[in-house]
């Protein structure tokens, strides 16, 4: 009996070969073909070769043991012989090994990974399409979450005793009272900047007094509520996401669900209701501070007294200007609270996820606020308000 491949050592006699008179090779697998011997078996098979052509009869009846790794190596040996031009025939195999070997043969070799070629334009189009699809999916999920909040609000209207008033009052303090300093300062400065820039332009036409008209209309209709919503989105909306996200990380939200409590009723509705109450009040406060800042700058640069400022403001703005700004406030508040809570509930359980979704909630809130403000502007223009 000669060895296949004259230079191959016996190596614990895992594989023996002999050649019949008709040129047919007979390969006999011996010993243990398992995970423990996989390293040495792989080296043996890498060096294995048959001198000359001819059919091959593979005998597996003398195997002492075979596991999935051994069956895979035998399958690779069979495939390699076929690729070399040998016809391979499985002549004998034990019944306890046959099922495992057949299962491995059915799975086949692992797929060959092909190097993908990337085209920058196609990659850009792919990213654009994926972003658009993700945005549509996000909008659909937000709309679904809005429906869930609406249903929960309706249930609480029917049964007001389920509403947690203490939680609502707590969030009113956090989102409203604690926001007054930063909102007042920024609104005052916005009024100062608008008055200064407006006076610089109107002075060229000798119409400095009309800077009061500019301040009144712009702050009451647009700037006041828009700046308030943006500040609240960055301050309170991000806080909602971080708070609920941290509860998700600590599995407190799961505990609430396990106790049979409604997560939306317990965590979302109090925040949304509190923000819908406080945002109109904050917008009114921002309007007053913005006009006050404009009045101070008008007095400093244009010598317009506070009495003149108030009389000119009274003639420049009407009640609809004031109402138009405040009507937007509850809608903006609901959107900010909805996005903040929705992103918080999406946290997957890591600190990185909390940070990412907090940033995402602020961006989405500000984007939706500006889009809704544009929609309101078109609507009010159509209604001639």
mmCIF file of C-alpha atoms in Angstrom:
data_model
loop_
_atom_site.group_PDB
_atom_site.id
_atom_site.type_symbol
_atom_site.label_atom_id
_atom_site.label_comp_id
_atom_site.label_asym_id
_atom_site.label_seq_id
_atom_site.Cartn_x
_atom_site.Cartn_y
_atom_site.Cartn_z
ATOM 1 C CA UNK A 1 0.000 0.000 0.000
ATOM 2 C CA UNK A 2 1.523 3.304 -1.072
ATOM 3 C CA UNK A 3 0.894 6.738 0.345
ATOM 4 C CA UNK A 4 -0.832 9.401 -1.703
ATOM 5 C CA UNK A 5 1.655 12.131 -2.506
ATOM 6 C CA UNK A 6 5.052 10.580 -1.967
ATOM 7 C CA UNK A 7 6.295 13.429 0.210
ATOM 8 C CA UNK A 8 3.369 13.263 2.654
ATOM 9 C CA UNK A 9 4.046 11.838 6.102
ATOM 10 C CA UNK A 10 1.633 9.421 7.679
ATOM 11 C CA UNK A 11 0.623 11.949 10.390
ATOM 12 C CA UNK A 12 -1.276 9.580 12.673
ATOM 13 C CA UNK A 13 -2.672 7.707 9.621
ATOM 14 C CA UNK A 14 -5.752 9.858 9.054
ATOM 15 C CA UNK A 15 -5.780 9.078 5.343
ATOM 16 C CA UNK A 16 -4.434 6.065 3.421
ATOM 17 C CA UNK A 17 -4.563 5.449 -0.313
ATOM 18 C CA UNK A 18 -4.055 2.532 -2.658
ATOM 19 C CA UNK A 19 -4.432 2.089 -6.391
ATOM 20 C CA UNK A 20 -6.062 -0.869 -8.124
ATOM 21 C CA UNK A 21 -4.959 -2.370 -11.408
ATOM 22 C CA UNK A 22 -7.625 -0.484 -13.370
ATOM 23 C CA UNK A 23 -6.172 2.831 -12.171
ATOM 24 C CA UNK A 24 -8.905 3.547 -9.574
ATOM 25 C CA UNK A 25 -7.771 5.113 -6.309
ATOM 26 C CA UNK A 26 -9.095 3.929 -2.977
ATOM 27 C CA UNK A 27 -8.890 6.463 -0.122
ATOM 28 C CA UNK A 28 -9.549 5.260 3.400
ATOM 29 C CA UNK A 29 -10.182 7.726 6.232
ATOM 30 C CA UNK A 30 -8.871 6.574 9.616
ATOM 31 C CA UNK A 31 -8.844 7.716 13.232
ATOM 32 C CA UNK A 32 -10.683 10.654 14.737
ATOM 33 C CA UNK A 33 -11.886 13.399 12.396
ATOM 34 C CA UNK A 34 -13.097 15.909 14.940
ATOM 35 C CA UNK A 35 -12.521 19.396 16.312
ATOM 36 C CA UNK A 36 -9.545 18.368 18.433
ATOM 37 C CA UNK A 37 -7.647 17.123 15.382
ATOM 38 C CA UNK A 38 -8.861 19.874 13.036
ATOM 39 C CA UNK A 39 -5.559 21.797 12.988
ATOM 40 C CA UNK A 40 -3.408 18.797 12.073
ATOM 41 C CA UNK A 41 -6.053 17.489 9.655
ATOM 42 C CA UNK A 42 -6.127 20.790 7.787
ATOM 43 C CA UNK A 43 -2.344 20.695 7.377
ATOM 44 C CA UNK A 44 -2.512 17.120 6.109
ATOM 45 C CA UNK A 45 -5.219 17.915 3.570
ATOM 46 C CA UNK A 46 -3.364 21.017 2.378
ATOM 47 C CA UNK A 47 -0.396 18.833 1.395
ATOM 48 C CA UNK A 48 -2.510 15.969 0.024
ATOM 49 C CA UNK A 49 -2.252 15.086 -3.672
ATOM 50 C CA UNK A 50 -2.772 12.044 -5.911
ATOM 51 C CA UNK A 51 -0.198 11.001 -8.524
ATOM 52 C CA UNK A 52 -2.074 10.711 -11.801
ATOM 53 C CA UNK A 53 -5.755 10.713 -12.679
ATOM 54 C CA UNK A 54 -8.457 8.155 -12.221
ATOM 55 C CA UNK A 55 -11.626 7.715 -10.218
ATOM 56 C CA UNK A 56 -11.515 7.825 -6.428
ATOM 57 C CA UNK A 57 -13.428 5.568 -4.056
ATOM 58 C CA UNK A 58 -13.724 7.226 -0.620
ATOM 59 C CA UNK A 59 -14.079 4.729 2.220
ATOM 60 C CA UNK A 60 -15.316 6.170 5.549
ATOM 61 C CA UNK A 61 -16.214 2.869 7.224
ATOM 62 C CA UNK A 62 -13.012 2.728 9.297
ATOM 63 C CA UNK A 63 -13.438 6.117 11.010
ATOM 64 C CA UNK A 64 -13.277 5.904 14.795
ATOM 65 C CA UNK A 65 -15.106 9.208 15.332
ATOM 66 C CA UNK A 66 -16.410 12.107 13.252
ATOM 67 C CA UNK A 67 -18.069 15.383 14.208
ATOM 68 C CA UNK A 68 -19.274 18.349 12.153
ATOM 69 C CA UNK A 69 -15.741 19.693 11.665
ATOM 70 C CA UNK A 70 -14.505 16.333 10.428
ATOM 71 C CA UNK A 71 -17.463 15.960 8.077
ATOM 72 C CA UNK A 72 -16.749 19.432 6.711
ATOM 73 C CA UNK A 73 -13.074 18.560 6.102
ATOM 74 C CA UNK A 74 -14.067 15.341 4.323
ATOM 75 C CA UNK A 75 -16.520 17.297 2.204
ATOM 76 C CA UNK A 76 -13.747 19.760 1.311
ATOM 77 C CA UNK A 77 -11.485 16.819 0.365
ATOM 78 C CA UNK A 78 -14.182 15.432 -1.922
ATOM 79 C CA UNK A 79 -14.708 18.821 -3.584
ATOM 80 C CA UNK A 80 -10.962 19.304 -4.065
ATOM 81 C CA UNK A 81 -10.643 15.875 -5.748
ATOM 82 C CA UNK A 82 -13.542 16.680 -8.062
ATOM 83 C CA UNK A 83 -11.950 19.992 -8.948
ATOM 84 C CA UNK A 84 -8.723 18.114 -9.823
ATOM 85 C CA UNK A 85 -10.626 15.976 -12.320
ATOM 86 C CA UNK A 86 -11.224 12.856 -10.217
ATOM 87 C CA UNK A 87 -14.594 11.195 -10.082
ATOM 88 C CA UNK A 88 -15.378 10.660 -6.393
ATOM 89 C CA UNK A 89 -17.578 7.828 -5.138
ATOM 90 C CA UNK A 90 -18.506 7.348 -1.475
ATOM 91 C CA UNK A 91 -18.069 3.594 -1.229
ATOM 92 C CA UNK A 92 -18.713 2.926 2.466
ATOM 93 C CA UNK A 93 -19.772 4.877 5.545
ATOM 94 C CA UNK A 94 -21.150 3.919 8.929
ATOM 95 C CA UNK A 95 -24.844 4.637 9.493
ATOM 96 C CA UNK A 96 -24.090 6.845 12.513
ATOM 97 C CA UNK A 97 -21.832 9.015 10.330
ATOM 98 C CA UNK A 98 -23.954 9.056 7.182
ATOM 99 C CA UNK A 99 -26.612 11.512 8.427
ATOM 100 C CA UNK A 100 -24.028 14.023 9.645
ATOM 101 C CA UNK A 101 -21.981 13.815 6.451
ATOM 102 C CA UNK A 102 -25.094 14.228 4.267
ATOM 103 C CA UNK A 103 -26.201 17.261 6.308
ATOM 104 C CA UNK A 104 -22.827 18.927 5.871
ATOM 105 C CA UNK A 105 -22.858 18.158 2.147
ATOM 106 C CA UNK A 106 -26.300 19.747 1.801
ATOM 107 C CA UNK A 107 -25.142 22.967 3.410
ATOM 108 C CA UNK A 108 -22.249 23.197 0.982
ATOM 109 C CA UNK A 109 -19.148 25.391 1.150
ATOM 110 C CA UNK A 110 -19.362 28.920 2.585
ATOM 111 C CA UNK A 111 -20.124 31.643 0.046
ATOM 112 C CA UNK A 112 -17.139 33.378 -1.454
ATOM 113 C CA UNK A 113 -17.048 37.052 -0.510
ATOM 114 C CA UNK A 114 -16.601 39.254 -3.512
ATOM 115 C CA UNK A 115 -15.003 42.628 -3.283
ATOM 116 C CA UNK A 116 -17.664 45.244 -3.928
ATOM 117 C CA UNK A 117 -16.863 48.121 -6.203
ATOM 118 C CA UNK A 118 -18.167 51.472 -5.024
ATOM 119 C CA UNK A 119 -19.089 54.376 -7.240
ATOM 120 C CA UNK A 120 -19.240 57.755 -5.442
ATOM 121 C CA UNK A 121 -22.347 58.970 -7.293
ATOM 122 C CA UNK A 122 -24.206 55.697 -6.772
ATOM 123 C CA UNK A 123 -23.195 55.670 -3.103
ATOM 124 C CA UNK A 124 -24.483 59.228 -2.728
ATOM 125 C CA UNK A 125 -27.792 58.295 -4.366
ATOM 126 C CA UNK A 126 -28.048 55.240 -2.130
ATOM 127 C CA UNK A 127 -27.449 57.307 1.018
ATOM 128 C CA UNK A 128 -29.966 59.902 -0.161
ATOM 129 C CA UNK A 129 -32.592 57.258 -0.810
ATOM 130 C CA UNK A 130 -31.941 55.542 2.500
ATOM 131 C CA UNK A 131 -32.188 58.868 4.339
ATOM 132 C CA UNK A 132 -35.465 59.673 2.589
ATOM 133 C CA UNK A 133 -36.933 56.284 3.451
ATOM 134 C CA UNK A 134 -35.774 56.608 7.076
ATOM 135 C CA UNK A 135 -37.341 60.077 7.250
ATOM 136 C CA UNK A 136 -40.672 58.796 5.921
ATOM 137 C CA UNK A 137 -40.579 55.910 8.373
ATOM 138 C CA UNK A 138 -39.773 58.322 11.219
ATOM 139 C CA UNK A 139 -42.690 60.554 10.197
ATOM 140 C CA UNK A 140 -45.037 57.574 10.122
ATOM 141 C CA UNK A 141 -43.918 56.457 13.588
ATOM 142 C CA UNK A 142 -44.307 59.994 14.974
ATOM 143 C CA UNK A 143 -47.814 60.197 13.530
ATOM 144 C CA UNK A 144 -48.642 56.861 15.137
ATOM 145 C CA UNK A 145 -47.259 58.105 18.466
ATOM 146 C CA UNK A 146 -49.370 61.258 18.149
ATOM 147 C CA UNK A 147 -52.437 59.070 17.719
ATOM 148 C CA UNK A 148 -51.506 57.119 20.838
ATOM 149 C CA UNK A 149 -51.109 60.354 22.826
ATOM 150 C CA UNK A 150 -54.481 61.606 21.519
ATOM 151 C CA UNK A 151 -56.223 58.405 22.585
ATOM 152 C CA UNK A 152 -54.634 58.617 26.023
ATOM 153 C CA UNK A 153 -55.720 62.266 26.356
ATOM 154 C CA UNK A 154 -59.268 61.252 25.458
ATOM 155 C CA UNK A 155 -59.238 58.510 28.076
ATOM 156 C CA UNK A 156 -58.084 60.997 30.703
ATOM 157 C CA UNK A 157 -60.802 63.478 29.742
ATOM 158 C CA UNK A 158 -63.391 60.755 30.325
ATOM 159 C CA UNK A 159 -61.772 59.796 33.637
ATOM 160 C CA UNK A 160 -59.820 62.830 34.973
ATOM 161 C CA UNK A 161 -58.927 61.038 38.204
ATOM 162 C CA UNK A 162 -56.324 59.036 36.297
ATOM 163 C CA UNK A 163 -54.354 62.207 35.527
ATOM 164 C CA UNK A 164 -51.369 62.734 37.830
ATOM 165 C CA UNK A 165 -51.732 66.402 38.734
ATOM 166 C CA UNK A 166 -48.656 66.381 40.950
ATOM 167 C CA UNK A 167 -46.516 65.239 38.012
ATOM 168 C CA UNK A 168 -48.083 67.921 35.786
ATOM 169 C CA UNK A 169 -47.325 70.646 38.332
ATOM 170 C CA UNK A 170 -43.745 69.411 38.701
ATOM 171 C CA UNK A 171 -43.151 69.624 34.955
ATOM 172 C CA UNK A 172 -44.843 73.041 34.793
ATOM 173 C CA UNK A 173 -42.254 74.260 37.268
ATOM 174 C CA UNK A 174 -39.372 72.605 35.383
ATOM 175 C CA UNK A 175 -40.374 73.715 31.884
ATOM 176 C CA UNK A 176 -41.935 77.071 32.754
ATOM 177 C CA UNK A 177 -40.759 78.755 35.916
ATOM 178 C CA UNK A 178 -37.152 77.575 35.651
ATOM 179 C CA UNK A 179 -36.954 78.708 32.016
ATOM 180 C CA UNK A 180 -37.837 82.348 32.727
ATOM 181 C CA UNK A 181 -34.270 83.671 33.290
ATOM 182 C CA UNK A 182 -32.688 82.348 30.103
ATOM 183 C CA UNK A 183 -35.772 83.060 27.996
ATOM 184 C CA UNK A 184 -36.115 86.588 29.346
ATOM 185 C CA UNK A 185 -32.453 87.403 28.720
ATOM 186 C CA UNK A 186 -32.437 86.056 25.163
ATOM 187 C CA UNK A 187 -35.733 87.722 24.268
ATOM 188 C CA UNK A 188 -34.505 91.057 25.624
ATOM 189 C CA UNK A 189 -31.340 90.788 23.538
ATOM 190 C CA UNK A 190 -33.334 89.833 20.436
ATOM 191 C CA UNK A 191 -35.431 92.961 20.911
ATOM 192 C CA UNK A 192 -32.271 95.051 21.282
ATOM 193 C CA UNK A 193 -30.766 93.635 18.083
ATOM 194 C CA UNK A 194 -33.967 94.076 16.064
ATOM 195 C CA UNK A 195 -34.355 97.668 17.227
ATOM 196 C CA UNK A 196 -30.733 98.517 16.472
ATOM 197 C CA UNK A 197 -30.737 96.959 13.017
ATOM 198 C CA UNK A 198 -34.172 98.334 12.149
ATOM 199 C CA UNK A 199 -33.238 101.853 13.266
ATOM 200 C CA UNK A 200 -30.057 101.725 11.190
ATOM 201 C CA UNK A 201 -32.050 100.993 8.052
ATOM 202 C CA UNK A 202 -35.054 103.261 8.681
ATOM 203 C CA UNK A 203 -32.841 106.220 9.569
ATOM 204 C CA UNK A 204 -31.900 106.477 5.885
ATOM 205 C CA UNK A 205 -35.527 107.300 5.034
ATOM 206 C CA UNK A 206 -36.231 109.486 8.048
ATOM 207 C CA UNK A 207 -38.694 106.939 9.390
ATOM 208 C CA UNK A 208 -37.017 106.027 12.667
ATOM 209 C CA UNK A 209 -40.330 106.031 14.529
ATOM 210 C CA UNK A 210 -41.551 103.089 12.466
ATOM 211 C CA UNK A 211 -39.014 100.881 14.159
ATOM 212 C CA UNK A 212 -41.731 100.440 16.788
ATOM 213 C CA UNK A 213 -44.067 99.026 14.118
ATOM 214 C CA UNK A 214 -41.312 96.677 13.004
ATOM 215 C CA UNK A 215 -40.716 95.444 16.532
ATOM 216 C CA UNK A 216 -44.376 95.049 17.395
ATOM 217 C CA UNK A 217 -45.403 93.047 14.335
ATOM 218 C CA UNK A 218 -42.286 90.880 14.092
ATOM 219 C CA UNK A 219 -42.049 89.992 17.779
ATOM 220 C CA UNK A 220 -45.744 89.420 18.444
ATOM 221 C CA UNK A 221 -46.442 87.428 15.276
ATOM 222 C CA UNK A 222 -43.231 85.470 14.678
ATOM 223 C CA UNK A 223 -40.049 86.135 16.616
ATOM 224 C CA UNK A 224 -41.447 85.806 20.127
ATOM 225 C CA UNK A 225 -43.148 82.444 19.760
ATOM 226 C CA UNK A 226 -40.511 81.036 17.411
ATOM 227 C CA UNK A 227 -37.619 81.904 19.720
ATOM 228 C CA UNK A 228 -39.551 80.568 22.703
ATOM 229 C CA UNK A 229 -40.274 77.267 20.956
ATOM 230 C CA UNK A 230 -36.645 76.842 19.867
ATOM 231 C CA UNK A 231 -35.317 77.566 23.357
ATOM 232 C CA UNK A 232 -37.850 75.223 24.953
ATOM 233 C CA UNK A 233 -37.022 72.501 22.402
ATOM 234 C CA UNK A 234 -33.332 72.754 23.267
ATOM 235 C CA UNK A 235 -33.962 72.947 26.991
ATOM 236 C CA UNK A 236 -37.086 70.967 27.876
ATOM 237 C CA UNK A 237 -37.369 68.685 24.834
ATOM 238 C CA UNK A 238 -33.840 67.397 25.337
ATOM 239 C CA UNK A 239 -34.541 66.983 29.064
ATOM 240 C CA UNK A 240 -37.588 64.817 28.289
ATOM 241 C CA UNK A 241 -35.501 62.558 26.037
ATOM 242 C CA UNK A 242 -32.659 62.294 28.544
ATOM 243 C CA UNK A 243 -34.977 61.573 31.482
ATOM 244 C CA UNK A 244 -37.025 58.883 29.758
ATOM 245 C CA UNK A 245 -33.924 57.490 28.038
ATOM 246 C CA UNK A 246 -32.164 57.104 31.382
ATOM 247 C CA UNK A 247 -35.228 55.323 32.709
ATOM 248 C CA UNK A 248 -35.016 52.974 29.738
ATOM 249 C CA UNK A 249 -31.346 52.291 30.449
ATOM 250 C CA UNK A 250 -32.169 51.546 34.106
ATOM 251 C CA UNK A 251 -35.111 49.343 32.992
ATOM 252 C CA UNK A 252 -37.558 51.528 34.911
ATOM 253 C CA UNK A 253 -39.835 51.775 31.857
ATOM 254 C CA UNK A 254 -39.909 47.970 31.654
ATOM 255 C CA UNK A 255 -40.787 47.834 35.344
ATOM 256 C CA UNK A 256 -43.681 50.272 34.783
ATOM 257 C CA UNK A 257 -45.021 48.066 31.982
ATOM 258 C CA UNK A 258 -44.588 44.947 34.114
ATOM 259 C CA UNK A 259 -46.686 46.532 36.874
ATOM 260 C CA UNK A 260 -49.507 46.986 34.366
ATOM 261 C CA UNK A 261 -49.239 50.788 34.192
ATOM 262 C CA UNK A 262 -49.603 52.774 30.978
ATOM 263 C CA UNK A 263 -46.212 54.240 30.036
ATOM 264 C CA UNK A 264 -47.762 56.969 27.856
ATOM 265 C CA UNK A 265 -50.215 57.964 30.565
ATOM 266 C CA UNK A 266 -47.547 57.988 33.248
ATOM 267 C CA UNK A 267 -44.573 59.553 31.441
ATOM 268 C CA UNK A 268 -45.737 61.283 28.262
ATOM 269 C CA UNK A 269 -49.086 62.932 28.994
ATOM 270 C CA UNK A 270 -47.966 64.894 32.107
ATOM 271 C CA UNK A 271 -45.006 66.330 30.194
ATOM 272 C CA UNK A 272 -47.070 67.177 27.118
ATOM 273 C CA UNK A 273 -49.863 68.772 29.163
ATOM 274 C CA UNK A 274 -47.407 70.777 31.272
ATOM 275 C CA UNK A 275 -45.634 72.102 28.176
ATOM 276 C CA UNK A 276 -48.933 72.983 26.485
ATOM 277 C CA UNK A 277 -49.810 75.075 29.538
ATOM 278 C CA UNK A 278 -46.443 76.765 29.983
ATOM 279 C CA UNK A 279 -45.452 77.526 26.369
ATOM 280 C CA UNK A 280 -48.219 80.127 25.757
ATOM 281 C CA UNK A 281 -47.263 81.833 29.037
ATOM 282 C CA UNK A 282 -43.579 81.720 28.088
ATOM 283 C CA UNK A 283 -44.392 83.140 24.653
ATOM 284 C CA UNK A 284 -46.274 86.049 26.262
ATOM 285 C CA UNK A 285 -43.330 86.647 28.598
ATOM 286 C CA UNK A 286 -40.923 86.544 25.637
ATOM 287 C CA UNK A 287 -43.069 89.077 23.751
ATOM 288 C CA UNK A 288 -42.972 91.486 26.697
ATOM 289 C CA UNK A 289 -39.222 91.106 27.188
ATOM 290 C CA UNK A 290 -38.531 91.482 23.468
ATOM 291 C CA UNK A 291 -40.578 94.683 23.256
ATOM 292 C CA UNK A 292 -38.898 95.951 26.411
ATOM 293 C CA UNK A 293 -35.481 95.344 24.879
ATOM 294 C CA UNK A 294 -36.580 97.154 21.720
ATOM 295 C CA UNK A 295 -37.887 100.074 23.776
ATOM 296 C CA UNK A 296 -34.593 100.397 25.651
ATOM 297 C CA UNK A 297 -32.570 100.402 22.421
ATOM 298 C CA UNK A 298 -35.013 102.847 20.775
ATOM 299 C CA UNK A 299 -34.592 105.243 23.691
ATOM 300 C CA UNK A 300 -30.793 104.851 23.612
ATOM 301 C CA UNK A 301 -30.306 105.309 19.848
ATOM 302 C CA UNK A 302 -33.386 107.196 18.601
ATOM 303 C CA UNK A 303 -34.435 109.214 21.689
ATOM 304 C CA UNK A 304 -37.894 107.624 21.527
ATOM 305 C CA UNK A 305 -39.319 107.827 25.029
ATOM 306 C CA UNK A 306 -41.184 104.945 26.581
ATOM 307 C CA UNK A 307 -44.437 106.892 26.341
ATOM 308 C CA UNK A 308 -43.922 107.492 22.619
ATOM 309 C CA UNK A 309 -42.975 103.862 22.168
ATOM 310 C CA UNK A 310 -46.192 102.626 23.823
ATOM 311 C CA UNK A 311 -48.417 105.065 21.868
ATOM 312 C CA UNK A 312 -46.812 104.081 18.557
ATOM 313 C CA UNK A 313 -47.045 100.387 19.473
ATOM 314 C CA UNK A 314 -50.740 100.796 20.280
ATOM 315 C CA UNK A 315 -51.400 102.169 16.805
ATOM 316 C CA UNK A 316 -49.144 99.649 15.021
ATOM 317 C CA UNK A 317 -50.398 96.339 16.383
ATOM 318 C CA UNK A 318 -53.864 94.971 16.941
ATOM 319 C CA UNK A 319 -55.249 92.064 18.905
ATOM 320 C CA UNK A 320 -54.990 89.610 15.965
ATOM 321 C CA UNK A 321 -51.223 90.149 15.854
ATOM 322 C CA UNK A 322 -50.994 89.051 19.474
ATOM 323 C CA UNK A 323 -53.435 86.153 19.100
ATOM 324 C CA UNK A 324 -51.736 84.825 15.960
ATOM 325 C CA UNK A 325 -48.531 84.311 17.927
ATOM 326 C CA UNK A 326 -50.162 82.654 20.914
ATOM 327 C CA UNK A 327 -52.335 80.307 18.842
ATOM 328 C CA UNK A 328 -49.202 78.534 17.653
ATOM 329 C CA UNK A 329 -47.904 77.917 21.172
ATOM 330 C CA UNK A 330 -49.958 74.825 22.173
ATOM 331 C CA UNK A 331 -49.273 73.168 18.833
ATOM 332 C CA UNK A 332 -45.534 73.779 19.125
ATOM 333 C CA UNK A 333 -45.618 72.541 22.717
ATOM 334 C CA UNK A 334 -47.333 69.287 21.746
ATOM 335 C CA UNK A 335 -44.812 68.671 18.966
ATOM 336 C CA UNK A 336 -41.811 69.354 21.224
ATOM 337 C CA UNK A 337 -43.112 67.111 24.015
ATOM 338 C CA UNK A 338 -44.133 64.368 21.579
ATOM 339 C CA UNK A 339 -40.737 64.245 19.855
ATOM 340 C CA UNK A 340 -38.821 64.430 23.141
ATOM 341 C CA UNK A 341 -40.759 61.579 24.736
ATOM 342 C CA UNK A 342 -40.807 59.490 21.555
ATOM 343 C CA UNK A 343 -37.035 59.611 21.161
ATOM 344 C CA UNK A 344 -36.596 58.872 24.859
ATOM 345 C CA UNK A 345 -38.688 55.715 24.539
ATOM 346 C CA UNK A 346 -36.511 54.627 21.597
ATOM 347 C CA UNK A 347 -33.326 54.477 23.698
ATOM 348 C CA UNK A 348 -31.798 51.019 23.284
ATOM 349 C CA UNK A 349 -30.049 50.658 26.637
ATOM 350 C CA UNK A 350 -26.703 52.452 26.472
ATOM 351 C CA UNK A 351 -25.411 55.879 27.436
ATOM 352 C CA UNK A 352 -24.350 56.478 23.832
ATOM 353 C CA UNK A 353 -27.917 55.867 22.684
ATOM 354 C CA UNK A 354 -29.197 58.426 25.190
ATOM 355 C CA UNK A 355 -26.814 61.074 23.869
ATOM 356 C CA UNK A 356 -27.540 60.324 20.210
ATOM 357 C CA UNK A 357 -31.305 60.367 20.565
ATOM 358 C CA UNK A 358 -31.235 63.484 22.754
ATOM 359 C CA UNK A 359 -29.439 65.339 19.979
ATOM 360 C CA UNK A 360 -31.833 63.874 17.423
ATOM 361 C CA UNK A 361 -34.890 64.981 19.406
ATOM 362 C CA UNK A 362 -33.669 68.601 19.544
ATOM 363 C CA UNK A 363 -32.983 68.678 15.807
ATOM 364 C CA UNK A 364 -36.336 67.076 14.943
ATOM 365 C CA UNK A 365 -38.241 69.378 17.293
ATOM 366 C CA UNK A 366 -36.713 72.557 15.892
ATOM 367 C CA UNK A 367 -37.217 71.327 12.328
ATOM 368 C CA UNK A 368 -40.892 70.521 12.921
ATOM 369 C CA UNK A 369 -41.460 73.817 14.754
ATOM 370 C CA UNK A 370 -40.094 75.812 11.825
ATOM 371 C CA UNK A 371 -42.090 73.760 9.306
ATOM 372 C CA UNK A 372 -45.293 74.263 11.310
ATOM 373 C CA UNK A 373 -44.543 77.964 11.647
ATOM 374 C CA UNK A 374 -44.312 78.206 7.860
ATOM 375 C CA UNK A 375 -47.610 76.319 7.536
ATOM 376 C CA UNK A 376 -49.249 78.688 10.014
ATOM 377 C CA UNK A 377 -47.910 81.696 8.102
ATOM 378 C CA UNK A 378 -49.442 80.451 4.845
ATOM 379 C CA UNK A 379 -52.701 79.616 6.610
ATOM 380 C CA UNK A 380 -52.993 82.995 8.322
ATOM 381 C CA UNK A 381 -52.144 84.740 5.070
ATOM 382 C CA UNK A 382 -54.930 82.797 3.339
ATOM 383 C CA UNK A 383 -57.337 83.739 6.161
ATOM 384 C CA UNK A 384 -56.136 87.366 5.978
ATOM 385 C CA UNK A 385 -55.147 87.467 9.656
#
